[in-house]
GROMACS .gro file of C-alpha atoms in nm:
model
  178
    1UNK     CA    1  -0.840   1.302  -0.094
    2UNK     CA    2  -0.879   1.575  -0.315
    3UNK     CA    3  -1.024   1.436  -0.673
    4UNK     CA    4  -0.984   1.728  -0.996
    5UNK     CA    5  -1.057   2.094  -0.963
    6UNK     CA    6  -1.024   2.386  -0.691
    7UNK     CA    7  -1.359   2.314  -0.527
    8UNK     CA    8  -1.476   1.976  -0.403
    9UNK     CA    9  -1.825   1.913  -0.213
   10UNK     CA   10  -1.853   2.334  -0.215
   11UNK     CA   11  -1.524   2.304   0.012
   12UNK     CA   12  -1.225   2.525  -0.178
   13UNK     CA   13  -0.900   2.331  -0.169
   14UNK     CA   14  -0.741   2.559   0.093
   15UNK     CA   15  -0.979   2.489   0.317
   16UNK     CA   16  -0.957   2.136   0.272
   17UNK     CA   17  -0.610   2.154   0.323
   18UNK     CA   18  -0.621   2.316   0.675
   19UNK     CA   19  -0.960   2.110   0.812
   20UNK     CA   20  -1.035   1.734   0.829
   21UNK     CA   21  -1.349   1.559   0.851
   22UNK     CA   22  -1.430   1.239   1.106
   23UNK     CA   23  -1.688   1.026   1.051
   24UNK     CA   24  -1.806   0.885   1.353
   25UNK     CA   25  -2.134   0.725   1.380
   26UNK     CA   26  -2.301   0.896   1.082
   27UNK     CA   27  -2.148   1.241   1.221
   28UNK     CA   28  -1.943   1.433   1.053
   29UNK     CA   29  -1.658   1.652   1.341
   30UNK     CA   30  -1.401   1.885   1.184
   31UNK     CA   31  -1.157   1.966   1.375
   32UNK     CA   32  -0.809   2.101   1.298
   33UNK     CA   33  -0.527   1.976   1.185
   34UNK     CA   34  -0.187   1.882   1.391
   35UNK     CA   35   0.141   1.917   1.308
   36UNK     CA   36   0.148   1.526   1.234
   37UNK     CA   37  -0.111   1.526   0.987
   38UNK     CA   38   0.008   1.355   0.660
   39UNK     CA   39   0.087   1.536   0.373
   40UNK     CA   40   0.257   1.484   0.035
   41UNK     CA   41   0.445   1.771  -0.140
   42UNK     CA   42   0.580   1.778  -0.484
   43UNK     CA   43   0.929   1.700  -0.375
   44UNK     CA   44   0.783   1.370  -0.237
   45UNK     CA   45   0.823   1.268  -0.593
   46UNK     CA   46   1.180   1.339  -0.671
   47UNK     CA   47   1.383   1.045  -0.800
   48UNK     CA   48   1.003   0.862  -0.920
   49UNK     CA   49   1.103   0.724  -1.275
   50UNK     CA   50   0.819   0.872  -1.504
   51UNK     CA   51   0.559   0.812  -1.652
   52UNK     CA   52   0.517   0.489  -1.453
   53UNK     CA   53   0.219   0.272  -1.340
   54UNK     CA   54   0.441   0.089  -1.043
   55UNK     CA   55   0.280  -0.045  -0.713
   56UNK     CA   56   0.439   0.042  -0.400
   57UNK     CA   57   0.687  -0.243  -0.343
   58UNK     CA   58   0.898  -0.242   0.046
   59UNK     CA   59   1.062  -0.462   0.251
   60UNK     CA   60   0.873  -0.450   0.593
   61UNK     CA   61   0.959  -0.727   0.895
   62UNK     CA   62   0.745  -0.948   0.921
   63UNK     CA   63   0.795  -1.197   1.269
   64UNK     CA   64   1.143  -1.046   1.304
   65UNK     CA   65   1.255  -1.103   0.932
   66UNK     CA   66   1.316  -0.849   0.680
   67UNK     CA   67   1.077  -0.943   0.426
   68UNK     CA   68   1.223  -0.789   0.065
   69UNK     CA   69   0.974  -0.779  -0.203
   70UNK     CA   70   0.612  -0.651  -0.029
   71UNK     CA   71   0.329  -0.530  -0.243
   72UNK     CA   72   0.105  -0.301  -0.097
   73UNK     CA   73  -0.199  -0.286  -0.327
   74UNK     CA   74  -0.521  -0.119  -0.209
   75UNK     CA   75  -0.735  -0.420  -0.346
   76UNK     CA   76  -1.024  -0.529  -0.143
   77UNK     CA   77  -0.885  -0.889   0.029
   78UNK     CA   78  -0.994  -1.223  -0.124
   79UNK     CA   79  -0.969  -1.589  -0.113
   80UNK     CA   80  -0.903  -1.579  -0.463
   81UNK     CA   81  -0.628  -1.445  -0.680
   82UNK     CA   82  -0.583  -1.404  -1.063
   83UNK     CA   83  -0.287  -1.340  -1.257
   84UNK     CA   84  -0.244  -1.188  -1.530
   85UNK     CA   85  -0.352  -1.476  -1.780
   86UNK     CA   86  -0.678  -1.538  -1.584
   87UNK     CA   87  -0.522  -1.835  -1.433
   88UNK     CA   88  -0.697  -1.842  -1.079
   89UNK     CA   89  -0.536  -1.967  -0.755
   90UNK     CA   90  -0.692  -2.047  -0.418
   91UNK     CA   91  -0.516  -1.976  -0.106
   92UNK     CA   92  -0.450  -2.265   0.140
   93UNK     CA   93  -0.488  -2.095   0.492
   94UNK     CA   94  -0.424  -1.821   0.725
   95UNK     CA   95  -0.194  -1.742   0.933
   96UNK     CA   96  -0.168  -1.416   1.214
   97UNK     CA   97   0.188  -1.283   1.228
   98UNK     CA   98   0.332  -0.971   1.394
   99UNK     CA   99   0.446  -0.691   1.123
  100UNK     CA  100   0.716  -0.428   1.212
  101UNK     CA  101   0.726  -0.076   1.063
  102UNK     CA  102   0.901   0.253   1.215
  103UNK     CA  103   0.811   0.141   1.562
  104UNK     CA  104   0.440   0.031   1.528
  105UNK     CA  105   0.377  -0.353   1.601
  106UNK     CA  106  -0.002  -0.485   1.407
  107UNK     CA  107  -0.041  -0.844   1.417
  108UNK     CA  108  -0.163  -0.925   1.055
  109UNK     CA  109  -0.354  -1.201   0.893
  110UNK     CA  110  -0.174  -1.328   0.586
  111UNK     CA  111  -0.321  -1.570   0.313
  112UNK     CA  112  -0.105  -1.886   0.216
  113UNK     CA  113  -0.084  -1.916  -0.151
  114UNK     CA  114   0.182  -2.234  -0.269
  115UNK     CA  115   0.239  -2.044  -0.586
  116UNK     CA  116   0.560  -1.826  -0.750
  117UNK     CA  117   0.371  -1.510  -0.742
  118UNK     CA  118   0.661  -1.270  -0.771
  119UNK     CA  119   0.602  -1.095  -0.436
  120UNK     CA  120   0.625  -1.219  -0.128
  121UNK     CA  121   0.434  -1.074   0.081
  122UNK     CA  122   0.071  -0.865  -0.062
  123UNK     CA  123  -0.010  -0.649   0.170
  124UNK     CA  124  -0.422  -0.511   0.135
  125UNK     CA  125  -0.640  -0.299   0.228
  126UNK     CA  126  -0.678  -0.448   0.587
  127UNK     CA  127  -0.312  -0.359   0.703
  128UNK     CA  128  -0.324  -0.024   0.528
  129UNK     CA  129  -0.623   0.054   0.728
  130UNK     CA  130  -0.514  -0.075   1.043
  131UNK     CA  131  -0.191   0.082   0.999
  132UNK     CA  132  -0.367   0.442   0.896
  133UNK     CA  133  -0.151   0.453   0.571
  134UNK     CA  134  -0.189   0.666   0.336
  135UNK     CA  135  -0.019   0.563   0.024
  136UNK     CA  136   0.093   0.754  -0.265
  137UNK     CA  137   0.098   0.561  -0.614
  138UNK     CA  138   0.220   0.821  -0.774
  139UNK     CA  139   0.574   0.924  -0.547
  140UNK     CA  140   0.597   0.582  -0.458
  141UNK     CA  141   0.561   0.657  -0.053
  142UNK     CA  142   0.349   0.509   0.240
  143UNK     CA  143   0.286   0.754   0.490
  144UNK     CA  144   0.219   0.660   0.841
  145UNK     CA  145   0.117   0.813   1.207
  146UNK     CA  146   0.311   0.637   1.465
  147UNK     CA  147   0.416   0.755   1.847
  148UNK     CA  148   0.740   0.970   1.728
  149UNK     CA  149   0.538   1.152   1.437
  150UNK     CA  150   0.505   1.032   1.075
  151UNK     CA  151   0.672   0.787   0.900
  152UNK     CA  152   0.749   0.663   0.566
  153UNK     CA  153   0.832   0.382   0.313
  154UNK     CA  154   0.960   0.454  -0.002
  155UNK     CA  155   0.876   0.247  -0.265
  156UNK     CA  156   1.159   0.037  -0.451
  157UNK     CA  157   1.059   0.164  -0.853
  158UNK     CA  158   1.308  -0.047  -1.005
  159UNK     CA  159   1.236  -0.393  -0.815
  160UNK     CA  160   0.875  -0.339  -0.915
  161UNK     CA  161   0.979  -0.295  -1.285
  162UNK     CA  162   1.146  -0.605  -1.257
  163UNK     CA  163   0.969  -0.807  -1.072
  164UNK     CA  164   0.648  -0.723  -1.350
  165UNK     CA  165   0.868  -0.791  -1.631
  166UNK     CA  166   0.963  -1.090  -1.490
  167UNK     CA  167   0.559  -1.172  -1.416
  168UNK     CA  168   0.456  -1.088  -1.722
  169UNK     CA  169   0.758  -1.272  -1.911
  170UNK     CA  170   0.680  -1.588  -1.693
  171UNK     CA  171   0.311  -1.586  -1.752
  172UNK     CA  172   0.348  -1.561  -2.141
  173UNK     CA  173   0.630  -1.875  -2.113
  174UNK     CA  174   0.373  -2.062  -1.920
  175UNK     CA  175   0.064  -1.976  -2.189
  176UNK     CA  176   0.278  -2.075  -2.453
  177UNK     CA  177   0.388  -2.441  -2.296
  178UNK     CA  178   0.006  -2.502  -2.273
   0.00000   0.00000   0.00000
């Protein structure tokens, strides 16, 4: 990731671009890039609504179902979730299930939550990594190495609109029945 200026670490952002850096064991390999390596260009974000501050939302298949409404939020995992109004919930168990995307199979540990939460499926930091996404708040787009090259999921702007006002709306109707 390249964070503000030309020059990062005393590396120029060309030469970023064209090297990458493994960490393995405390040493650092470059090596060069392949033709699959993932990349976002400007046109990635045509058709983004902005300004926006939207999560990636998908539908991925999850045990053979389409599963519509999937946030993928780079939060570290918890047992614990809080909405909005500091309301807390506990989740009630785990469960492993296969996940489907573009060809690539990860079996995936979801938390139960018995709760309207909006989404329904939140997809963290553990399937991103295991998946070797690289997501893109800002054009909306999960990039992803699989077998036939790289991949994508565009994010669905306008559900995530909605389903926030709709969060947001519900949690204020909720505060104000208290």
């Amino acid at each position: 990731m390249i964070v503000g200026g030309d020059e990062v670490n005393g590396v120029t952002f060309s030469a970023t671009k064209k090297t990458k850096i493994l960490v393995t064991h405390g040493k650092r390999i470059r090596e060069a890039l392949k033709d699959d390596d993932i990349t976002f260009t400007k046109e990635d974000a045509d058709g983004i609504l902005l300004p926006h501050n939207n999560a990636p939302i998908i539908s991925l298949n999850v045990l053979d179902f389409k599963i519509k409404h999937v946030l993928v939020d780079s939060v570290p995992a918890t047992k614990l979730l809080v909405w909005f109004n500091l309301r807390s919930v506990m989740t009630r168990g785990e469960i492993l299930l296969p996940t489907h995307a573009e060809g690539v199979t990860k079996t995936t540990q979801f938390e139960e939550v018995d709760e309207d939460m909006g989404y329904n499926v939140i997809l963290g930091r553990p399937w991103i990594h295991e998946m070797k996404v690289v997501p893109s708040t800002y054009q909306q787009l999960l990039k992803f190495p699989t077998p036939n090259g790289v991949k994508q999921f565009r994010g669905d702007q306008l559900a995530a609109r909605e389903m926030n006002t709709g969060t947001l709306s519900s949690s204020k109707g909720k505060e104000a029945s208290k």
